[in-house]
Coordinates of C-alpha atoms (C1' of nucleotides) in Angstrom, one line a residue:
Chain A
M27 CA -29.4 161.7 -78.0
I28 CA -25.8 160.8 -76.7
E29 CA -23.2 161.2 -79.5
L30 CA -19.9 159.7 -80.2
G31 CA -18.3 163.0 -80.3
Q32 CA -19.2 163.6 -76.6
L33 CA -17.9 160.3 -75.7
E34 CA -14.7 160.9 -77.3
Q35 CA -14.4 164.1 -75.6
L36 CA -15.2 162.3 -72.2
V37 CA -12.4 159.8 -72.8
A38 CA -9.8 162.6 -73.9
V39 CA -10.5 164.5 -70.6
A40 CA -10.1 161.1 -68.8
E41 CA -6.8 160.5 -70.4
C42 CA -5.5 164.0 -70.2
G43 CA -6.6 164.6 -66.6
T44 CA -7.4 168.1 -67.2
L45 CA -9.9 170.0 -69.3
S46 CA -7.3 172.2 -70.8
K47 CA -4.9 169.5 -72.1
A48 CA -8.0 167.6 -73.5
A49 CA -9.2 170.8 -75.2
E50 CA -5.9 171.2 -76.8
Q51 CA -5.8 167.5 -78.0
L52 CA -9.3 167.9 -79.3
H53 CA -8.4 171.1 -81.3
L54 CA -11.0 172.9 -79.0
S55 CA -11.1 175.8 -76.7
Q56 CA -11.3 174.8 -73.1
P57 CA -14.6 176.6 -72.3
A58 CA -16.3 174.8 -75.1
L59 CA -14.9 171.5 -73.8
S60 CA -16.4 172.4 -70.3
R61 CA -19.8 173.0 -71.7
S62 CA -19.7 169.7 -73.7
I63 CA -18.8 167.7 -70.7
Q64 CA -21.6 169.4 -68.8
K65 CA -24.1 168.7 -71.5
L66 CA -22.9 164.9 -71.5
E67 CA -23.7 164.9 -67.8
E68 CA -27.0 166.4 -68.3
E69 CA -28.1 164.0 -71.2
L70 CA -26.9 161.0 -68.9
Q71 CA -28.6 162.4 -65.9
V72 CA -25.5 161.5 -64.1
T73 CA -22.6 163.4 -62.7
L74 CA -19.3 162.1 -64.1
F75 CA -16.9 164.4 -62.1
E76 CA -16.0 165.5 -58.7
R77 CA -15.9 169.3 -59.0
Q78 CA -13.4 170.9 -56.7
K79 CA -13.6 174.5 -58.0
N80 CA -10.2 174.1 -59.4
K81 CA -9.8 170.4 -60.2
L82 CA -11.9 167.9 -62.1
S83 CA -11.6 164.4 -61.4
L84 CA -13.7 161.2 -62.6
N85 CA -15.9 159.8 -59.9
P86 CA -16.8 156.0 -59.9
C87 CA -19.8 156.7 -62.3
G88 CA -17.5 158.6 -64.6
E89 CA -14.9 155.8 -64.7
L90 CA -17.5 153.3 -65.7
T91 CA -18.7 155.5 -68.4
V92 CA -15.3 156.1 -69.7
E93 CA -14.8 152.3 -69.8
H94 CA -17.9 151.8 -71.7
A95 CA -17.4 154.8 -73.9
K96 CA -14.1 153.4 -75.1
K97 CA -15.9 150.3 -76.2
V98 CA -18.5 152.1 -78.2
I99 CA -15.9 154.3 -79.9
G100 CA -13.8 151.3 -80.7
Q101 CA -16.8 149.4 -82.1
S102 CA -17.6 152.5 -84.3
R103 CA -14.2 152.8 -85.7
D104 CA -14.5 149.1 -86.4
L105 CA -17.6 149.7 -88.2
V106 CA -16.0 152.3 -90.5
E107 CA -13.0 150.2 -91.0
R108 CA -15.0 147.1 -92.1
V109 CA -17.4 148.9 -94.2
R110 CA -14.5 150.7 -96.1
A111 CA -12.7 147.3 -96.5
F112 CA -15.9 145.6 -97.7
E113 CA -16.3 148.3 -100.2
R114 CA -12.9 148.1 -101.4
R115 CA -13.2 144.3 -101.9
Q116 CA -16.4 144.9 -103.8
R117 CA -14.3 146.8 -106.2
T118 CA -11.1 144.6 -106.6
V119 CA -10.4 141.3 -108.2
S120 CA -7.7 139.6 -106.4
V121 CA -5.7 137.2 -108.6
G122 CA -3.2 134.7 -107.2
S123 CA -0.8 132.9 -109.5
C124 CA 1.8 130.2 -109.2
A125 CA 3.9 131.9 -111.7
P126 CA 4.6 135.4 -113.0
A127 CA 4.1 134.9 -116.8
P128 CA 0.2 134.5 -116.9
L129 CA -0.1 137.6 -114.8
W130 CA 1.5 139.5 -117.8
D131 CA -1.7 139.0 -119.9
I132 CA -4.4 138.4 -117.3
V133 CA -4.0 141.5 -115.3
P134 CA -4.4 143.9 -118.3
L135 CA -7.0 141.7 -119.5
L136 CA -9.1 142.0 -116.4
S137 CA -8.5 145.7 -116.3
A138 CA -9.8 146.1 -119.7
L139 CA -12.9 143.9 -119.1
Y140 CA -13.7 145.3 -115.7
P141 CA -12.3 149.0 -116.0
E142 CA -14.2 150.1 -112.8
M143 CA -12.4 147.5 -110.7
T144 CA -9.0 147.6 -109.2
I145 CA -7.0 144.4 -110.1
S146 CA -4.5 143.2 -107.4
S147 CA -2.4 140.3 -108.0
E148 CA 0.4 138.2 -106.1
M149 CA 2.2 135.0 -106.4
K150 CA 2.0 132.3 -103.8
S151 CA 2.5 128.6 -103.4
N152 CA -0.2 126.4 -104.9
D153 CA -1.3 125.3 -101.5
R154 CA -1.6 128.9 -100.4
L155 CA -3.5 129.8 -103.5
L156 CA -6.1 127.1 -103.2
Q157 CA -6.6 127.9 -99.5
G158 CA -7.0 131.6 -100.5
L159 CA -9.6 130.8 -103.2
G160 CA -11.7 129.1 -100.5
D161 CA -11.5 131.9 -98.0
G162 CA -12.0 134.6 -100.2
T163 CA -8.7 136.0 -100.4
Y164 CA -8.6 135.5 -104.2
Q165 CA -11.4 135.7 -106.6
M166 CA -9.3 133.8 -109.2
I167 CA -5.9 131.8 -109.1
V168 CA -3.8 130.4 -111.6
L169 CA -2.4 126.8 -111.1
P170 CA 0.0 124.6 -113.2
E171 CA -2.5 121.9 -113.1
P172 CA -6.3 121.4 -113.4
I173 CA -8.4 121.0 -110.3
Q174 CA -11.7 119.0 -110.6
Q175 CA -13.7 119.9 -107.7
P176 CA -17.3 120.6 -107.1
G177 CA -17.7 124.3 -106.4
I178 CA -14.8 125.2 -108.4
H179 CA -14.7 126.4 -112.0
C180 CA -11.4 125.5 -114.0
V181 CA -10.6 126.5 -117.4
R182 CA -7.4 126.0 -119.2
Y183 CA -5.3 129.1 -119.8
G184 CA -2.1 128.5 -121.7
E185 CA 1.3 127.0 -121.8
E186 CA 4.8 128.2 -121.1
Q187 CA 8.1 126.5 -122.2
L188 CA 11.3 127.1 -120.3
Y189 CA 14.6 127.9 -122.2
F190 CA 18.2 128.0 -121.2
S191 CA 19.7 131.5 -122.0
L192 CA 23.3 131.0 -122.8
P193 CA 26.0 133.4 -123.9
P194 CA 27.4 132.4 -127.3
A195 CA 30.6 131.5 -125.8
H196 CA 29.2 128.6 -123.6
P197 CA 30.2 125.1 -124.5
L198 CA 26.5 124.1 -125.0
S199 CA 25.4 127.2 -126.9
G200 CA 25.3 125.2 -129.9
A201 CA 22.9 122.6 -128.9
K202 CA 19.3 122.3 -130.5
A203 CA 17.9 121.2 -127.1
L204 CA 19.1 120.3 -123.7
H205 CA 18.1 118.7 -120.3
L206 CA 18.3 120.5 -117.1
K207 CA 20.8 118.1 -115.9
D208 CA 23.1 119.1 -118.6
L209 CA 23.8 122.4 -116.8
D210 CA 23.5 121.2 -113.3
G211 CA 26.6 122.1 -111.2
E212 CA 27.3 125.5 -113.0
T213 CA 26.6 128.9 -111.6
M214 CA 23.4 130.3 -113.0
L215 CA 21.4 133.7 -112.7
L216 CA 17.9 133.4 -111.3
L217 CA 15.2 135.7 -110.6
S218 CA 13.6 135.5 -107.3
Q219 CA 9.8 136.1 -108.3
I220 CA 9.3 133.0 -110.5
G221 CA 6.8 131.2 -108.3
F222 CA 6.4 127.4 -108.6
W223 CA 9.5 127.1 -111.1
H224 CA 11.7 127.4 -107.9
E225 CA 10.6 123.8 -106.9
M226 CA 11.6 122.5 -110.2
H227 CA 15.1 124.1 -110.0
R228 CA 15.6 122.9 -106.5
E229 CA 14.7 119.2 -107.5
K230 CA 16.2 118.9 -110.8
M231 CA 19.2 121.0 -110.5
P232 CA 20.4 120.4 -106.9
N233 CA 24.2 120.9 -107.5
T234 CA 23.6 124.2 -109.4
H235 CA 24.6 127.7 -107.7
F236 CA 21.9 130.0 -108.2
L237 CA 22.6 133.8 -108.0
V238 CA 19.2 135.0 -107.0
Q239 CA 18.3 138.4 -108.2
E240 CA 15.3 140.3 -106.4
E241 CA 14.9 143.0 -109.0
D242 CA 14.0 142.5 -112.5
F243 CA 16.3 145.3 -113.7
A244 CA 19.3 143.9 -111.9
F245 CA 18.6 140.5 -113.3
N246 CA 18.3 141.7 -116.9
E247 CA 21.6 143.8 -116.4
L248 CA 23.6 140.9 -115.3
V249 CA 22.2 138.7 -118.1
R250 CA 23.4 141.2 -120.6
A251 CA 26.6 142.1 -118.9
S252 CA 27.8 138.7 -117.7
A253 CA 28.5 135.3 -119.3
L254 CA 26.6 133.3 -116.8
P255 CA 23.8 131.1 -118.0
S256 CA 20.2 131.8 -116.9
F257 CA 16.5 130.8 -117.8
T258 CA 14.0 132.3 -119.8
S259 CA 10.7 131.2 -121.4
D260 CA 8.7 131.4 -124.5
L261 CA 6.4 134.0 -122.9
A262 CA 9.2 136.0 -121.6
I263 CA 10.8 136.1 -125.1
K264 CA 7.5 137.2 -126.6
R265 CA 7.2 139.8 -123.9
E266 CA 10.7 141.3 -123.8
G267 CA 12.2 140.3 -127.1
N268 CA 15.3 138.3 -127.7
A269 CA 18.1 139.3 -125.1
S270 CA 20.9 140.6 -127.2
N271 CA 23.9 138.3 -127.5
R272 CA 22.1 135.3 -125.9
V273 CA 21.2 131.9 -127.4
M274 CA 17.8 130.4 -126.3
I275 CA 17.7 126.7 -126.1
P276 CA 14.7 124.7 -125.2
I277 CA 14.8 122.4 -122.2
L278 CA 13.4 119.0 -122.9
D279 CA 12.4 117.9 -119.3
P280 CA 8.5 117.7 -119.1
E281 CA 8.9 119.7 -115.7
A282 CA 10.2 122.7 -118.0
H283 CA 6.8 122.9 -119.7
A284 CA 3.8 124.2 -117.8
T285 CA 0.1 124.2 -118.6
F286 CA -1.7 126.9 -116.8
Y287 CA -5.3 126.8 -115.4
C288 CA -7.6 129.7 -114.2
L289 CA -9.8 128.7 -111.2
C290 CA -12.6 130.6 -109.4
R291 CA -15.1 129.7 -107.1
A292 CA -18.2 128.5 -108.8
D293 CA -20.6 131.1 -106.9
E294 CA -18.3 133.8 -108.4
E295 CA -18.0 132.6 -111.8
K296 CA -20.8 134.9 -113.0
K297 CA -18.9 137.9 -112.1
L298 CA -15.8 136.7 -114.1
S299 CA -17.8 135.3 -117.0
A300 CA -16.5 137.9 -119.3
F301 CA -13.0 136.8 -118.6
F302 CA -13.6 133.1 -118.9
R303 CA -15.5 133.6 -122.2
R304 CA -12.4 135.4 -123.4
I305 CA -9.9 132.9 -122.5
E306 CA -12.1 130.0 -123.6
S307 CA -12.6 131.5 -127.1
P308 CA -10.6 129.8 -129.9
A309 CA -9.1 133.3 -130.6
W310 CA -7.3 133.4 -127.2
K311 CA -3.6 133.0 -127.0
P312 CA -1.4 134.2 -124.4
S313 CA 0.4 136.9 -126.2
Chain B
M1182 CA -16.5 162.1 -87.1
I1183 CA -19.3 159.7 -87.7
E1184 CA -22.1 160.2 -85.1
L1185 CA -24.8 157.9 -83.4
G1186 CA -27.6 160.1 -84.8
Q1187 CA -26.5 159.3 -88.3
L1188 CA -26.3 155.7 -87.7
E1189 CA -30.0 155.7 -86.2
Q1190 CA -30.9 157.6 -89.2
L1191 CA -29.5 155.0 -91.3
V1192 CA -31.1 152.2 -89.5
A1193 CA -34.5 154.0 -89.5
V1194 CA -34.2 154.3 -93.4
A1195 CA -33.3 150.7 -93.6
E1196 CA -36.3 149.5 -91.4
C1197 CA -38.7 151.9 -93.1
G1198 CA -37.8 151.1 -96.5
T1199 CA -38.5 154.7 -97.7
L1200 CA -37.0 158.1 -96.5
S1201 CA -40.5 159.7 -96.2
K1202 CA -41.6 157.2 -93.7
A1203 CA -38.1 157.0 -91.9
A1204 CA -38.2 160.9 -91.6
E1205 CA -41.7 160.7 -90.2
Q1206 CA -40.5 158.3 -87.6
L1207 CA -37.5 160.5 -86.7
H1208 CA -39.6 163.8 -86.5
L1209 CA -37.6 165.1 -89.3
S1210 CA -38.3 166.5 -92.6
Q1211 CA -37.7 164.4 -95.5
P1212 CA -35.2 166.6 -97.3
A1213 CA -33.2 166.9 -94.2
L1214 CA -33.1 163.1 -93.8
S1215 CA -32.0 162.9 -97.5
R1216 CA -29.1 165.1 -96.8
S1217 CA -28.1 163.5 -93.6
I1218 CA -27.8 160.2 -95.4
Q1219 CA -25.7 161.7 -98.2
K1220 CA -23.5 163.2 -95.6
L1221 CA -23.1 159.8 -93.8
E1222 CA -22.1 158.1 -97.1
E1223 CA -19.6 161.1 -97.7
E1224 CA -18.0 160.6 -94.3
L1225 CA -17.8 156.8 -94.9
Q1226 CA -16.5 157.4 -98.3
V1227 CA -18.7 154.5 -99.2
T1228 CA -22.2 154.5 -101.1
L1229 CA -24.8 152.7 -99.2
F1230 CA -27.9 153.0 -101.4
E1231 CA -28.7 152.0 -104.9
R1232 CA -30.3 155.3 -106.4
Q1233 CA -33.0 154.8 -108.9
K1234 CA -34.3 158.4 -109.2
N1235 CA -37.5 157.6 -107.4
K1236 CA -36.4 154.7 -105.2
L1237 CA -33.7 154.2 -102.5
S1238 CA -32.5 150.7 -101.5
L1239 CA -29.6 149.4 -99.6
N1240 CA -26.8 147.8 -101.4
P1241 CA -24.6 145.1 -99.9
C1242 CA -22.4 147.6 -98.3
G1243 CA -25.3 149.5 -96.9
E1244 CA -26.6 146.3 -95.3
L1245 CA -23.3 145.6 -93.8
T1246 CA -23.2 149.1 -92.3
V1247 CA -26.8 148.8 -91.1
E1248 CA -25.8 145.5 -89.2
H1249 CA -22.8 147.1 -87.6
A1250 CA -24.7 150.4 -86.9
K1251 CA -27.3 148.3 -84.8
K1252 CA -24.6 146.9 -82.7
V1253 CA -23.1 150.3 -81.9
I1254 CA -26.4 151.9 -81.1
G1255 CA -27.3 148.9 -78.8
Q1256 CA -23.9 149.3 -77.1
S1257 CA -24.5 153.0 -76.7
R1258 CA -27.9 152.3 -75.4
D1259 CA -26.3 149.9 -73.0
L1260 CA -23.7 152.4 -72.0
V1261 CA -26.5 155.0 -70.8
E1262 CA -28.5 152.2 -69.0
R1263 CA -25.6 150.9 -67.1
V1264 CA -24.2 154.2 -66.2
R1265 CA -27.7 155.3 -64.9
A1266 CA -28.2 152.0 -63.0
F1267 CA -24.7 152.1 -61.5
E1268 CA -25.5 155.7 -60.3
R1269 CA -28.8 154.9 -58.9
R1270 CA -27.4 152.0 -57.1
Q1271 CA -24.7 154.3 -55.7
R1272 CA -27.4 156.4 -54.1
T1273 CA -29.6 153.7 -52.8
V1274 CA -29.5 151.2 -49.9
S1275 CA -31.3 148.1 -50.6
V1276 CA -32.5 146.2 -47.7
G1277 CA -33.9 142.7 -47.7
S1278 CA -35.8 141.3 -44.7
C1279 CA -37.3 138.0 -43.8
A1280 CA -40.2 139.7 -42.1
P1281 CA -42.0 143.1 -42.2
A1282 CA -41.5 144.2 -38.6
P1283 CA -37.8 144.9 -38.6
L1284 CA -38.2 147.3 -41.6
W1285 CA -40.8 149.5 -39.9
D1286 CA -37.8 150.9 -37.9
I1287 CA -34.8 150.2 -40.2
V1288 CA -36.0 152.0 -43.2
P1289 CA -36.9 155.3 -41.4
L1290 CA -33.7 155.0 -39.4
L1291 CA -31.7 154.5 -42.6
S1292 CA -33.4 157.6 -44.1
A1293 CA -32.5 159.7 -41.2
L1294 CA -28.9 158.6 -41.0
Y1295 CA -28.4 158.9 -45.0
P1296 CA -30.6 161.6 -46.1
E1297 CA -29.3 161.7 -49.5
M1298 CA -29.7 158.2 -50.2
T1299 CA -32.8 156.3 -51.5
I1300 CA -33.8 153.4 -49.1
S1301 CA -35.4 150.5 -50.9
S1302 CA -36.8 147.2 -49.1
E1303 CA -38.3 144.1 -49.9
M1304 CA -38.9 140.7 -48.3
K1305 CA -37.6 137.4 -49.5
S1306 CA -36.9 134.0 -48.2
N1307 CA -33.7 133.6 -46.2
D1308 CA -32.0 131.8 -49.1
R1309 CA -32.7 134.6 -51.5
L1310 CA -31.6 137.2 -49.0
L1311 CA -28.2 135.6 -48.5
Q1312 CA -27.7 135.1 -52.2
G1313 CA -28.8 138.7 -52.8
L1314 CA -26.2 139.9 -50.1
G1315 CA -23.6 138.0 -52.1
D1316 CA -24.3 139.3 -55.5
G1317 CA -24.8 142.9 -54.5
T1318 CA -28.8 143.0 -54.8
Y1319 CA -28.7 144.1 -51.2
Q1320 CA -26.6 146.1 -49.0
M1321 CA -28.1 144.8 -45.9
I1322 CA -30.4 142.0 -45.0
V1323 CA -32.3 140.9 -41.9
L1324 CA -32.3 137.3 -40.9
P1325 CA -34.1 135.6 -38.0
E1326 CA -30.7 133.9 -37.1
P1327 CA -27.1 134.9 -36.9
I1328 CA -24.7 134.0 -39.6
Q1329 CA -21.0 133.6 -38.9
Q1330 CA -19.0 133.7 -42.0
P1331 CA -15.8 135.5 -43.0
G1332 CA -16.7 138.5 -45.1
I1333 CA -20.1 138.9 -43.4
H1334 CA -20.8 141.5 -40.8
C1335 CA -23.7 140.3 -38.4
V1336 CA -25.2 142.3 -35.5
R1337 CA -28.2 141.5 -33.4
Y1338 CA -31.1 143.8 -34.1
G1339 CA -34.1 142.9 -32.0
E1340 CA -36.7 140.6 -31.2
E1341 CA -40.3 139.9 -32.0
Q1342 CA -43.1 137.8 -29.9
L1343 CA -46.1 136.6 -31.9
Y1344 CA -49.6 136.9 -30.4
F1345 CA -53.0 135.4 -31.1
S1346 CA -55.4 138.2 -31.5
L1347 CA -58.9 136.9 -30.4
P1348 CA -62.3 138.4 -30.2
P1349 CA -63.5 138.4 -26.6
A1350 CA -66.2 135.8 -27.5
H1351 CA -63.8 133.3 -28.6
P1352 CA -63.7 130.3 -26.1
L1353 CA -59.8 130.6 -25.4
S1354 CA -60.0 134.3 -25.2
G1355 CA -59.5 134.0 -21.3
A1356 CA -56.3 132.1 -21.6
K1357 CA -53.0 133.7 -20.2
A1358 CA -51.0 132.0 -22.9
L1359 CA -51.6 129.5 -25.8
H1360 CA -49.7 127.2 -28.0
L1361 CA -50.1 127.2 -31.8
K1362 CA -51.8 123.9 -31.8
D1363 CA -54.7 125.3 -29.5
L1364 CA -56.2 127.0 -32.5
D1365 CA -55.1 124.6 -35.2
G1366 CA -58.1 123.5 -37.2
E1367 CA -59.9 126.8 -37.0
T1368 CA -60.4 129.5 -39.8
M1369 CA -57.9 132.4 -39.3
L1370 CA -57.1 135.7 -40.8
L1371 CA -53.7 136.1 -42.2
L1372 CA -51.7 138.8 -43.9
S1373 CA -49.7 137.8 -47.0
Q1374 CA -46.7 139.9 -46.6
I1375 CA -45.3 138.3 -43.4
G1376 CA -42.1 136.8 -44.7
F1377 CA -40.6 133.8 -43.0
W1378 CA -43.6 133.5 -40.6
H1379 CA -45.5 131.7 -43.4
E1380 CA -43.4 128.7 -43.0
M1381 CA -44.0 128.5 -39.4
H1382 CA -47.8 128.6 -40.0
R1383 CA -47.6 125.9 -42.6
E1384 CA -45.7 123.6 -40.3
K1385 CA -47.2 124.0 -36.9
M1386 CA -50.8 124.8 -38.0
P1387 CA -51.3 122.4 -40.8
N1388 CA -55.0 122.0 -40.3
T1389 CA -55.7 125.7 -40.1
H1390 CA -57.8 127.3 -42.9
F1391 CA -56.1 130.8 -43.5
L1392 CA -57.9 133.6 -45.2
V1393 CA -55.1 135.3 -46.8
Q1394 CA -55.3 139.1 -47.2
E1395 CA -53.1 140.9 -49.6
E1396 CA -53.8 144.3 -48.5
D1397 CA -53.1 145.7 -45.1
F1398 CA -56.1 147.8 -45.1
A1399 CA -58.3 144.8 -45.8
F1400 CA -56.8 142.7 -43.3
N1401 CA -57.2 145.3 -40.4
E1402 CA -60.9 145.9 -41.6
L1403 CA -61.7 142.1 -41.5
V1404 CA -60.0 142.0 -38.1
R1405 CA -62.2 144.7 -36.7
A1406 CA -65.3 143.6 -38.4
S1407 CA -65.3 139.7 -38.0
A1408 CA -64.9 137.3 -35.2
L1409 CA -62.1 135.4 -36.8
P1410 CA -59.0 134.9 -34.9
S1411 CA -55.8 136.3 -36.3
F1412 CA -52.2 136.8 -35.4
T1413 CA -50.4 140.1 -34.3
S1414 CA -47.1 140.7 -32.4
D1415 CA -45.6 142.9 -29.8
L1416 CA -43.9 145.0 -32.5
A1417 CA -47.2 145.3 -34.5
I1418 CA -49.0 146.5 -31.2
K1419 CA -46.4 149.0 -30.6
R1420 CA -46.9 150.2 -33.9
E1421 CA -50.6 150.3 -34.5
G1422 CA -51.9 150.3 -30.8
N1423 CA -54.3 147.6 -29.5
A1424 CA -56.9 146.7 -31.9
S1425 CA -60.4 147.5 -30.4
N1426 CA -62.4 144.6 -29.1
R1427 CA -59.4 142.1 -29.5
V1428 CA -57.8 140.1 -26.8
M1429 CA -54.0 139.6 -27.4
I1430 CA -52.7 136.3 -26.1
P1431 CA -49.0 135.4 -26.3
I1432 CA -47.8 132.2 -28.0
L1433 CA -45.6 130.0 -26.0
D1434 CA -44.0 128.0 -28.8
P1435 CA -40.3 128.9 -29.3
E1436 CA -41.1 129.2 -33.2
A1437 CA -43.5 132.2 -32.3
H1438 CA -40.4 134.2 -31.0
A1439 CA -38.0 135.4 -33.4
T1440 CA -34.4 137.3 -32.9
F1441 CA -33.4 139.3 -35.8
Y1442 CA -29.9 140.0 -37.1
C1443 CA -28.8 142.6 -39.5
L1444 CA -26.1 141.6 -41.9
C1445 CA -24.0 143.3 -44.6
R1446 CA -20.9 142.4 -46.5
A1447 CA -17.8 143.2 -44.6
D1448 CA -16.5 145.3 -47.5
E1449 CA -19.5 147.6 -47.2
E1450 CA -19.6 147.6 -43.4
K1451 CA -17.9 151.1 -43.5
K1452 CA -20.6 152.7 -45.6
L1453 CA -23.3 151.3 -43.2
S1454 CA -21.2 152.1 -39.9
A1455 CA -23.5 154.7 -38.6
F1456 CA -26.4 152.4 -38.9
F1457 CA -24.5 149.7 -37.1
R1458 CA -23.3 152.0 -34.5
R1459 CA -26.8 152.9 -33.7
I1460 CA -28.4 149.5 -33.4
E1461 CA -25.5 148.2 -31.4
S1462 CA -25.6 151.1 -28.8
P1463 CA -27.3 150.2 -25.6
A1464 CA -30.1 152.9 -26.1
W1465 CA -31.3 151.1 -29.1
K1466 CA -34.7 149.2 -29.0
P1467 CA -37.1 148.5 -31.8
S1468 CA -39.8 151.1 -30.9
Chain C
dC1487 C1' 1.2 184.7 -60.7
dA1488 C1' 0.6 180.8 -63.5
dC1489 C1' -3.0 177.6 -64.2
dA1490 C1' -7.6 175.4 -64.1
dA1491 C1' -12.5 175.5 -64.4
dT1492 C1' -16.7 178.2 -65.1
dT1493 C1' -19.8 182.0 -66.8
dA1494 C1' -21.1 185.7 -70.2
dC1495 C1' -21.7 187.0 -74.8
dG1496 C1' -21.4 187.7 -79.7
dA1497 C1' -20.2 185.5 -84.3
dG1498 C1' -20.5 181.9 -87.6
dG1499 C1' -21.7 177.4 -89.3
dG1500 C1' -24.5 173.7 -89.8
dT1501 C1' -28.9 171.8 -89.9
dC1502 C1' -33.6 172.4 -90.2
dG1503 C1' -38.0 173.2 -92.8
dT1504 C1' -40.6 175.1 -96.7
dA1505 C1' -40.7 175.4 -101.7
dA1506 C1' -39.7 173.6 -106.1
dA1507 C1' -37.9 170.3 -109.6
dA1508 C1' -37.6 165.8 -111.7
dA1509 C1' -39.1 161.3 -112.0
dT1510 C1' -41.8 157.0 -111.6
dG1511 C1' -46.0 153.9 -111.7
Chain D
dC718 C1' -51.8 162.4 -110.0
dA719 C1' -50.0 160.7 -105.7
dT720 C1' -45.5 159.3 -104.2
dT721 C1' -40.5 159.6 -103.8
dT722 C1' -36.1 161.8 -104.1
dT723 C1' -33.2 165.6 -104.8
dT724 C1' -31.8 170.5 -105.0
dA725 C1' -32.5 175.5 -103.6
dC726 C1' -32.7 178.9 -100.3
dG727 C1' -33.7 181.4 -96.0
dA728 C1' -34.1 181.0 -90.9
dC729 C1' -32.8 179.7 -86.7
dC730 C1' -30.3 177.0 -83.2
dC731 C1' -26.3 175.4 -81.6
dT732 C1' -21.6 175.4 -80.7
dC733 C1' -17.7 177.7 -81.0
dG734 C1' -14.1 181.2 -79.5
dT735 C1' -12.8 185.5 -76.9
dA736 C1' -13.0 187.7 -72.7
dA737 C1' -14.0 188.0 -68.0
dT738 C1' -14.5 185.7 -63.2
dT739 C1' -13.2 182.8 -59.5
dG740 C1' -10.4 179.9 -57.2
dT741 C1' -6.0 177.2 -56.0
dG742 C1' -1.1 176.0 -55.3

DNA sequence: CACAATTACGAGGGTCGTAAAAATG
DNA sequence: CATTTTTACGACCCTCGTAATTGTG
């Protein structure tokens, strides 16, 4: 039986041009490679090289063999890649979310419920999420609205309320509640990884100058150190505590309030049943 | 590195359902196969089977692997096949002819000129021959007419004259020459392997009842033992001598005279140059 | 004389088979 | 108790590397 190792050796010789160089590349002694090639020719019952005592060069038959060998080798590499990728996917739950807050609870919860699984998560636009749910990129997605579709399982997850985070010296820091337009036109700090909330900011506060921060740490430092207004939410406050020297003022616009829904494909609902049972139970509250 | 042998073993286990049966099929002890499979899983870094102490069954990942393994194995078999076929073709000259007589000389001549080559020959219709010359099935063909085409090399080879072979007792056995229609309507012996001559018989002797013989030996026996008229030709007479107790009478119809031409693709003319030089030399005569 | 391929030969590793163990229906 | 898988162990074959040979530019 012909073996992949032999084909690799043949290709190496073909590409190096000489046995010695190929042997070096293959971490093999040159005599060993010489024998291997001879054995390959024996098993194929075909001579692949022109022998000129001192030189070895592919004959037409050898060139054809190399050509096919590359295909076979490529396909075998492909096999390994695909199988490993498949296995990895079997062992991972991919979650896509429209906003960061739901992931704060969902990822740890999934980790706890499926300890042998890898949990991967990312944020994307609603469109991308739905598409990814369909094509298998995600096993579960979080949207700010319910989807009623055959083949899709949809469960209400929780809510999030947006707040302004103002320094006490701000003129509006005494207000009980505000609208988005009340601060429109000012300069505000904003995190970049906030998912679908970005749309709202663009639409309802078109005149605001946002200083967008990529990093969580940098954002928090600026919030503490500067007098610039920024955003937060009930979930963020629960998670990180009240930022020192900041006043949190709820935002009255309906767009500043989100209700999140967890969706998965109906044919994968069973695998995630433990998760859905948990978030559907009366005891469940986003912490 | 993963090897084809391991993939074959995997496929065998998948198809046999059990290690023992697969081991038997592979002419291998069952423990050895058990280890090989384990090693494959190790190298893939993936478990392929569900282990139930007593039973071994493919998991989804294993099924995927088997699927791809079959492809790789198939492609490697294909490699061997193609390479061997290519090598065989490198070492053979395939000749196609419209009639048997030219091959009597051409095949031995090619064998003598190219002693390291295998000469293969067969008879086909003119259409098939031309097609086969184009697609590489034949390196050379023999037609009863010249072809003037760019990319095709065409050389006159020789001629053949058809004769009636009559028993002395036949009413026409005294004639100096005859036409085909003179014997139309009688019962005649005919060889099956006569190439394009068949068309002529069908067209010019539509009322004749032909007793077609598949075998050369049977035909000759019947010619000797019976009083049935048959055909022969100048080339056949030169080759086999005058059949005892038969009168050979030339046939006057132009269709009973053939001029043969040897054709090859212009891009292969060089390989066959020795042959063409020979048949173009003034000394050449079909023996 | 450096470099390339082949042949010879001894050592080491890997794979095989036999034997034994564990588990199942 | 027959069947199946896995582990243990010793033997053997195969391939490797070193060394030597031959041939070339």
